[in-house]
Tab-separated table of C-alpha atoms in Angstrom:
chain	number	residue	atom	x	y	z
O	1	UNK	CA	-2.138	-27.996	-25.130
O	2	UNK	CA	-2.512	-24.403	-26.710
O	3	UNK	CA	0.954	-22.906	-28.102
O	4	UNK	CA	2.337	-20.315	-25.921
O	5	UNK	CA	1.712	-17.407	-28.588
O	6	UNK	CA	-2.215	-18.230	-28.194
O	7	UNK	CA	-1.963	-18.401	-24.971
O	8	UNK	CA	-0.441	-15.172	-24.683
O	9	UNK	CA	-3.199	-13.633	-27.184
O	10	UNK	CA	-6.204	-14.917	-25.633
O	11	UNK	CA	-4.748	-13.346	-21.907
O	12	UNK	CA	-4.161	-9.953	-23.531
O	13	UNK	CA	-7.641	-10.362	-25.147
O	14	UNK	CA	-9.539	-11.277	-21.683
O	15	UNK	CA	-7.256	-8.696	-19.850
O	16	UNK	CA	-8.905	-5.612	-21.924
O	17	UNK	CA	-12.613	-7.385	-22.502
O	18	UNK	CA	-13.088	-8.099	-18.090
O	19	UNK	CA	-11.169	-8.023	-14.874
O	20	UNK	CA	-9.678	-11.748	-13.948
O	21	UNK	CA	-11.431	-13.484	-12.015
O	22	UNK	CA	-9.714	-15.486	-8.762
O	23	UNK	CA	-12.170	-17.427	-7.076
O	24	UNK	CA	-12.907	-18.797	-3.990
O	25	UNK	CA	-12.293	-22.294	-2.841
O	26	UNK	CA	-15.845	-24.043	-1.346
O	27	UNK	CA	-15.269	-25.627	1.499
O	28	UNK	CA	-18.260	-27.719	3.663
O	29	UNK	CA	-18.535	-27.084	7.403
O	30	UNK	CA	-15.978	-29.627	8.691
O	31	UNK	CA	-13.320	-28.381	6.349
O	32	UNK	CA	-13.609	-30.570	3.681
O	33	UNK	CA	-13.550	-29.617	-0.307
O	34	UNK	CA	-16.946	-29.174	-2.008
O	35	UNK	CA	-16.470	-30.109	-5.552
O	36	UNK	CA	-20.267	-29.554	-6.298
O	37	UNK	CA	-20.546	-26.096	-4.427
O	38	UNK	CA	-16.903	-25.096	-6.817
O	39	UNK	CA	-18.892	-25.680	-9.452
O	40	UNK	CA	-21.876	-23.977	-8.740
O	41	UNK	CA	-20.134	-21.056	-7.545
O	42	UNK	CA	-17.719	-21.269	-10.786
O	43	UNK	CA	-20.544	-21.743	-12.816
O	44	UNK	CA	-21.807	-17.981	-11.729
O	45	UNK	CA	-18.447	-16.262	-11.377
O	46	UNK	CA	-17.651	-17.234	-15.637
O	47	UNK	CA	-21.065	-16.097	-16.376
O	48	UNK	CA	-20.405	-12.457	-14.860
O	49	UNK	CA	-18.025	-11.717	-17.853
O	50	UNK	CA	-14.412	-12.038	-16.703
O	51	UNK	CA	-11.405	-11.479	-18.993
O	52	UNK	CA	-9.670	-15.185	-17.500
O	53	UNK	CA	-9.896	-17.420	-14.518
O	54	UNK	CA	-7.290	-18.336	-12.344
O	55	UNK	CA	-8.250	-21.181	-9.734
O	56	UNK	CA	-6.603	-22.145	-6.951
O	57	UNK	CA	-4.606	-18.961	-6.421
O	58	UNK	CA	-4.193	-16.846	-2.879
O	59	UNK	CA	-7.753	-15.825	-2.934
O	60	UNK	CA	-8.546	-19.667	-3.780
O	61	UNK	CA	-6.858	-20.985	-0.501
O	62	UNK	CA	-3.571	-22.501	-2.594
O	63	UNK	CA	-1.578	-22.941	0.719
O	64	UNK	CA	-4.516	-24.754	2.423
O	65	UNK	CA	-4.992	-27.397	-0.885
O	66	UNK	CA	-3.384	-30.492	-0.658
O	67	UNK	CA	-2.237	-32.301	-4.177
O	68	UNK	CA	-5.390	-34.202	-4.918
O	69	UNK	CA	-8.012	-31.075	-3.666
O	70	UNK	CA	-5.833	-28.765	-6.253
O	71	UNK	CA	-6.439	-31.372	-8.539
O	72	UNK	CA	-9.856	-31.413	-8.183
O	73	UNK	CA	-10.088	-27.181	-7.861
O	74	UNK	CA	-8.105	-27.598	-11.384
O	75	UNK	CA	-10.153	-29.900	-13.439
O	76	UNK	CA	-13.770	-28.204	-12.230
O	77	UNK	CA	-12.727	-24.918	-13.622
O	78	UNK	CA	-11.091	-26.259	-17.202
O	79	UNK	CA	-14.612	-28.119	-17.192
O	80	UNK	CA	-16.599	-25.466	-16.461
O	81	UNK	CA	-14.849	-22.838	-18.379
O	82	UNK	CA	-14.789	-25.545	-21.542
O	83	UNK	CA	-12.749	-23.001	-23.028
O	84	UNK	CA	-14.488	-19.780	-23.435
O	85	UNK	CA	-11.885	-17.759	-21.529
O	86	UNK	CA	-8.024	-18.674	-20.308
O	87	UNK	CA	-7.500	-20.839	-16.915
O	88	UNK	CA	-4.517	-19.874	-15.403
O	89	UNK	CA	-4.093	-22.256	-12.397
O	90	UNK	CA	-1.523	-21.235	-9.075
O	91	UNK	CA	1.462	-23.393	-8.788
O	92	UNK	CA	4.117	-22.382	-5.906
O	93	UNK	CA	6.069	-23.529	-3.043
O	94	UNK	CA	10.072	-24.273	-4.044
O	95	UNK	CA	10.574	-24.908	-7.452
O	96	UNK	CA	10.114	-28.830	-6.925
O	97	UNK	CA	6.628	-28.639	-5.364
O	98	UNK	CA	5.776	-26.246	-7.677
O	99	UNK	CA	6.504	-28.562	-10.587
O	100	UNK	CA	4.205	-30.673	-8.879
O	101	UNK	CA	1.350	-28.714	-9.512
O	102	UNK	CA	2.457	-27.605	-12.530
O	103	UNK	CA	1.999	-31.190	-14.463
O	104	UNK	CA	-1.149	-31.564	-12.258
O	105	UNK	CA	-2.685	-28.586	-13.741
O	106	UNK	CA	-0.537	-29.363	-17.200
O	107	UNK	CA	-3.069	-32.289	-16.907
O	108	UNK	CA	-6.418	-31.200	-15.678
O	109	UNK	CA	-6.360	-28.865	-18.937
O	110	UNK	CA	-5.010	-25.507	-17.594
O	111	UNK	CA	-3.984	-22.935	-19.959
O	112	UNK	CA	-1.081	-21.568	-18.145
O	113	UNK	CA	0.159	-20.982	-14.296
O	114	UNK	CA	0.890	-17.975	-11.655
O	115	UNK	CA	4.078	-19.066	-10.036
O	116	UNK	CA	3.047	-17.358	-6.456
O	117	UNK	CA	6.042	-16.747	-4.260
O	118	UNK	CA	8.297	-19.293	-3.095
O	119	UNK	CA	8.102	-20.221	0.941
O	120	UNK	CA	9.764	-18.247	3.497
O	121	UNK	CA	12.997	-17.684	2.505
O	122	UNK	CA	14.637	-14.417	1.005
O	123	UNK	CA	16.860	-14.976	-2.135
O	124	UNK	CA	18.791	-13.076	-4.764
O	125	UNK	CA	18.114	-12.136	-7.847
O	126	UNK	CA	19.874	-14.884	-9.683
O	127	UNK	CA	17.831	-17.253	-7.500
O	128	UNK	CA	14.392	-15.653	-8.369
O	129	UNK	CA	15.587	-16.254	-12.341
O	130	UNK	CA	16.609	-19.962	-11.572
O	131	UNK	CA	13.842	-20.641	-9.945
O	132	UNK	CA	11.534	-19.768	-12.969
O	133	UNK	CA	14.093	-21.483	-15.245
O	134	UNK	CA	13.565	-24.757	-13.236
O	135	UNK	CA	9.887	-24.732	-13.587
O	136	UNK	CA	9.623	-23.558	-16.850
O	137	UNK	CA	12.078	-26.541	-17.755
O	138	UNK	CA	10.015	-28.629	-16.346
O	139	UNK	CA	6.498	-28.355	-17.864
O	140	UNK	CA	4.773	-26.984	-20.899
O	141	UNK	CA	2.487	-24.817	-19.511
O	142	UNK	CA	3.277	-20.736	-19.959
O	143	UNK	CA	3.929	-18.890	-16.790
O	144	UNK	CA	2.980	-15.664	-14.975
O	145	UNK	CA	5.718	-14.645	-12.482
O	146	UNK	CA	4.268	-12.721	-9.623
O	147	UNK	CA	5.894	-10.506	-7.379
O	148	UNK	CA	4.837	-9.746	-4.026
O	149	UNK	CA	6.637	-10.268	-0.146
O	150	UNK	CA	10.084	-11.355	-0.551
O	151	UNK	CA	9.962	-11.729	-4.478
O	152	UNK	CA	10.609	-8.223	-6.612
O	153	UNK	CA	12.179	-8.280	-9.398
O	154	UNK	CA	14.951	-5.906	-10.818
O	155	UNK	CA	14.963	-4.340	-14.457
O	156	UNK	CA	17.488	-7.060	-15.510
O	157	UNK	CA	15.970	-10.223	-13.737
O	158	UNK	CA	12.809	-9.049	-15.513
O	159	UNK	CA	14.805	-9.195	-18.984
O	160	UNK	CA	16.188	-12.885	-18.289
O	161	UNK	CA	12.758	-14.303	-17.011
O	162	UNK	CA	11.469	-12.472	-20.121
O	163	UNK	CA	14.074	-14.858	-21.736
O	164	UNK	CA	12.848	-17.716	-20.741
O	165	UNK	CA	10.475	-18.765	-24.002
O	166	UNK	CA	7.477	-19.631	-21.690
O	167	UNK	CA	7.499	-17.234	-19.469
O	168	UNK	CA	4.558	-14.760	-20.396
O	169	UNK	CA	4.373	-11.852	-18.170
O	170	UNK	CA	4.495	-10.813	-14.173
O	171	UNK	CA	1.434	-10.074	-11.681
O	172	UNK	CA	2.761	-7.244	-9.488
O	173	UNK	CA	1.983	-7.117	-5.879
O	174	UNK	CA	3.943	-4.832	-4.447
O	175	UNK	CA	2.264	-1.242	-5.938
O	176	UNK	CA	6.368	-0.326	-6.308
O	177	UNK	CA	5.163	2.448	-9.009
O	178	UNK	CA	9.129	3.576	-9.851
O	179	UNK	CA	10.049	-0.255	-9.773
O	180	UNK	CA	6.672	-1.355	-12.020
O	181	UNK	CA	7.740	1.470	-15.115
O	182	UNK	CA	10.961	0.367	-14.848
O	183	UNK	CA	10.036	-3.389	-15.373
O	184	UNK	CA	7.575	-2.329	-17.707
O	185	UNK	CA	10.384	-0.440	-20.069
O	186	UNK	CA	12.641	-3.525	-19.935
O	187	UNK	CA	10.084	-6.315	-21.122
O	188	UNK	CA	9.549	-7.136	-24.568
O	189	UNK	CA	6.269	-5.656	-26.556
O	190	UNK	CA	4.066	-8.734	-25.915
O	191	UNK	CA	5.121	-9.759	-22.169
O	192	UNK	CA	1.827	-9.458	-19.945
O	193	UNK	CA	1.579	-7.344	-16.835
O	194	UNK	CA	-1.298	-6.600	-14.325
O	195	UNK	CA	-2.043	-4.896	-10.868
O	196	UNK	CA	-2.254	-7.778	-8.287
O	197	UNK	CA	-2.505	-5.365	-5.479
O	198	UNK	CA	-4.993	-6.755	-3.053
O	199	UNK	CA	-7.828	-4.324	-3.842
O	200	UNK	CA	-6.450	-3.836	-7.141
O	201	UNK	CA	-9.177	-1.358	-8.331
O	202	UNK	CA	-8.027	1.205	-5.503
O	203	UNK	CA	-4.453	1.547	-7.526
O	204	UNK	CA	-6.003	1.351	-10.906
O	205	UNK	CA	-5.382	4.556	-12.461
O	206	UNK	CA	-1.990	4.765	-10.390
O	207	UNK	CA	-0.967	1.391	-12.814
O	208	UNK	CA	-2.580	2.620	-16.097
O	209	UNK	CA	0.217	5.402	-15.811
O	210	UNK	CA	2.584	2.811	-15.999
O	211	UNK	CA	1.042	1.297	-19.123
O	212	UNK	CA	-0.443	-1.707	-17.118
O	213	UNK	CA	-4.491	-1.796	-17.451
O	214	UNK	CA	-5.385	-4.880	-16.566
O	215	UNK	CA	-5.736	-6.065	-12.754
O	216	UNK	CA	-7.117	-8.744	-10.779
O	217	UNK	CA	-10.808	-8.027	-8.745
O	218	UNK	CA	-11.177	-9.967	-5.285
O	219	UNK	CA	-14.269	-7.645	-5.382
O	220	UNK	CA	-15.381	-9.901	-8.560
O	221	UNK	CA	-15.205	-13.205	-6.184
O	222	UNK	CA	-18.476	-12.085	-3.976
O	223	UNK	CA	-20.070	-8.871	-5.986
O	224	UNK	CA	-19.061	-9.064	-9.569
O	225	UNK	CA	-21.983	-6.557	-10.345
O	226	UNK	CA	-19.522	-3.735	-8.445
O	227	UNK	CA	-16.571	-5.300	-9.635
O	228	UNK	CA	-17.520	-4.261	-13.490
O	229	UNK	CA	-19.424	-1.246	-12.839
O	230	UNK	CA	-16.000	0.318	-11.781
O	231	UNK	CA	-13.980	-1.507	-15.075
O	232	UNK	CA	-16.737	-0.349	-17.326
O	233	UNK	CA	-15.956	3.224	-15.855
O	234	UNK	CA	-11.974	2.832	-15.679
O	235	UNK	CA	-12.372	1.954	-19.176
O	236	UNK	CA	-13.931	5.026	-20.409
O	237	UNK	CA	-12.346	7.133	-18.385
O	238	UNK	CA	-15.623	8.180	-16.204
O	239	UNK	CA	-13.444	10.169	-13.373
O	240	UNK	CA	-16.539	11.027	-11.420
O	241	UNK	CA	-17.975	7.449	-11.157
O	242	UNK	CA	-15.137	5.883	-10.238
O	243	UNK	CA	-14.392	8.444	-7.607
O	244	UNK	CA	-18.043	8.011	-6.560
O	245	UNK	CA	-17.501	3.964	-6.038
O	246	UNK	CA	-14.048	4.200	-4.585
O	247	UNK	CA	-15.578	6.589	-1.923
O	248	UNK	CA	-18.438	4.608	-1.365
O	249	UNK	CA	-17.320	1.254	-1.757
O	250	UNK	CA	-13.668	0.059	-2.122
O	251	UNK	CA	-12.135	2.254	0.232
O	252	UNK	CA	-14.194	1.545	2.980
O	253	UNK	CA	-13.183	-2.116	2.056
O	254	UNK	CA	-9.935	-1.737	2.427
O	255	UNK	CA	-10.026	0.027	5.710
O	256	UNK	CA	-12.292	-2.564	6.715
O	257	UNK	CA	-9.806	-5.171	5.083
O	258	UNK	CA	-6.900	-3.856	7.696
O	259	UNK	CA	-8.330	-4.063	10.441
O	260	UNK	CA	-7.095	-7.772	10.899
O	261	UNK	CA	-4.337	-10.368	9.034
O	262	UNK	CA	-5.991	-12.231	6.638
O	263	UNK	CA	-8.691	-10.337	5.658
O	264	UNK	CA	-7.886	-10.345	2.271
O	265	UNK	CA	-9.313	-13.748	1.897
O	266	UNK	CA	-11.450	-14.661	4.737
O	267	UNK	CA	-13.403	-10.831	4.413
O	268	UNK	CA	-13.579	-12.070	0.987
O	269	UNK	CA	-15.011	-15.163	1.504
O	270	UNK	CA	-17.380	-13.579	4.459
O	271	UNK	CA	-18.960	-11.273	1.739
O	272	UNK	CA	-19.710	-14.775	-0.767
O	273	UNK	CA	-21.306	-16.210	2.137
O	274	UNK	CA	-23.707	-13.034	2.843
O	275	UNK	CA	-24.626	-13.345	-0.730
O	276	UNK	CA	-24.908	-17.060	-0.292
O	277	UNK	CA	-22.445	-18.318	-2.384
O	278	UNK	CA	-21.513	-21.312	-1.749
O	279	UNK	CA	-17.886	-21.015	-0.854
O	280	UNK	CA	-18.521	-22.357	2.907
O	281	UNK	CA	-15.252	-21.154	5.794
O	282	UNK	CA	-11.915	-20.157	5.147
O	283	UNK	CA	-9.278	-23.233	6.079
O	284	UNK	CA	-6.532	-22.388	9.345
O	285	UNK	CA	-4.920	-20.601	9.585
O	286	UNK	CA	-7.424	-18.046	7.992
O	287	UNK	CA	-10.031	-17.053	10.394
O	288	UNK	CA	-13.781	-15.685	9.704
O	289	UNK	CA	-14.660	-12.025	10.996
O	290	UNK	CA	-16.664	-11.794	13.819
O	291	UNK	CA	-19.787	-10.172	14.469
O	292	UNK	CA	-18.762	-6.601	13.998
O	293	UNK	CA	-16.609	-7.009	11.461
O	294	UNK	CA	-19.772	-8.644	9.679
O	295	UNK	CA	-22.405	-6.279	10.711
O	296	UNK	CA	-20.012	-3.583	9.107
O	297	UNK	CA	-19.185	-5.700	5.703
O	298	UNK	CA	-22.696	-6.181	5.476
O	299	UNK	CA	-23.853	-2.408	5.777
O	300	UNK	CA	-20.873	-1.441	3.091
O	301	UNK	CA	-21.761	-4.583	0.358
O	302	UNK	CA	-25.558	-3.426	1.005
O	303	UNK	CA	-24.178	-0.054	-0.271
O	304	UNK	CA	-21.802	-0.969	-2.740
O	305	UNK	CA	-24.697	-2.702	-4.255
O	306	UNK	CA	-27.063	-0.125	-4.020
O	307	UNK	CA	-24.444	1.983	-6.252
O	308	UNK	CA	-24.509	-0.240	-9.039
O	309	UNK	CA	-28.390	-0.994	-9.016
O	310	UNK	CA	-28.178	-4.777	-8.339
O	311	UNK	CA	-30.284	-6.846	-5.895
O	312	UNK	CA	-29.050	-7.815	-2.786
């Protein structure tokens, strides 16, 4: 297992040379995992360039996995990354079940985990803190705290997670601008932050103000050709052709995204499919669009496509 310092640097290093990549879970027709089709479809996502990989997340069905599918999910992506670029696997639930996964994906090779928020239940701030502690007590692997739902952070929970030796940096969800700079000012020099909004590029520039660059691309899970057109551009600053693909492109997504619960993983998954990927259905209690909802996703990827120059 890599020290936590490396682990840190290599992050940081993928965060400024791609987006991070959260892939899709492939499932067959009657529900069941598809270990070959994960592969496959891994196998194509690495090879578009991104800065890390983090299986088995929110966009990677985590809820709908049971122990032995994350398992698998885990060990396909250490073995297909073979490690050219970080794997940060999901872990989550109470701090119990999340330990878990934690020493599953401790085992299958993972390079770190994002602790996704714990179920249902509001809690403190002292509670958020312990329940890092607990994990982080309880495997080796560094950790990525994310914030979204019921879990935000204050300025001084940030500074005692920060505390905790292998806890590495925070994924923010919530697009809390006057919460992020404050979190940002009250973490140490090295401690890792990026935009996990759900169409992060949409809020990129808002986050760069903030001193937080790097961000997450569902877009990269179905049209990764899009997805680093518009970080080649946010990276040198091209105003006008980001404007021109967030026009064009992701805010039509994310309109399109609203328009029903979910979306932000079954749309996702509906757009691998039309590029036939093979990701197969989302699991219950996701649903796939119907036939408008398609007919429109497949106009705007048709034209999001056309923007960057790449085939259809």
């Amino acid at each position: 297992m890599r020290e936590t310092a490396d682990v840190v640097r290599r992050i940081g290093e993928g965060m400024g040379r791609g987006v991070l990549s959260f892939p899709l879970t492939s499932f067959q027709r009657n529900g069941d995992l598809d270990p070959g089709a994960y592969r496959a479809y891994l196998e194509r996502q690495l090879a578009a360039g991104p800065g890390a990989v983090f299986p088995a997340c929110g966009t990677g069905e985590f809820t709908a996995l049971d122990e032995d599918e994350y398992r698998t999910a885990i060990t396909v992506a250490v073995d297909v990354a073979r490690g050219r670029l970080p794997v940060v696997a999901g872990i989550g639930y109470g701090w119990a079940q999340a330990l878990r996964f934690a020493r599953i994906a401790e085992d299958a090779g993972a390079d770190a985990a994002l602790v996704l928020p714990h179920y249902l239940i509001q809690a403190p701030q002292d509670g958020l803190v312990e329940q890092l502690r607990r994990i982080a007590d309880g495997t080796r692997l560094p950790l990525i705290a994310y914030q979204r739902d019921q879990v935000a952070f204050t300025a001084d929970s940030l500074r005692d997670i920060a505390r905790i030796p292998t806890v590495i940096g925070l994924k923010d969800g919530h697009s809390d601008l006057d919460r992020l700079q404050r979190l940002t000012l009250a973490a140490p020099d090295d401690f890792l932050f990026f935009n996990g909004a759900a169409t992060a590029e949409v809020q990129a520039r808002a986050y760069a103000g903030m001193g937080v660059r790097a961000y997450s691309s569902a877009v990269h899970a179905f049209a990764p050709e899009i997805a680093r057109a518009f970080f080649e551009a946010f990276h040198k600053n091209d105003s006008d052709r980001m404007d021109e693909l967030l026009r064009g492109f992701y805010v039509p997504l994310v309109e399109l995204r609203d328009r029903r619960p979910g979306y932000a993983v079954s749309l996702v998954k509906a757009a691998a499919r039309l590029r036939e990927l093979p990701v197969g259905p989302v699991r219950a209690p996701l649903t796939d669009p119907g036939p408008d909802d398609l007919a429109a996703l497949r106009d705007l990827l048709d034209h999001g496509l056309d923007l960057v120059g790449a085939e259809h």
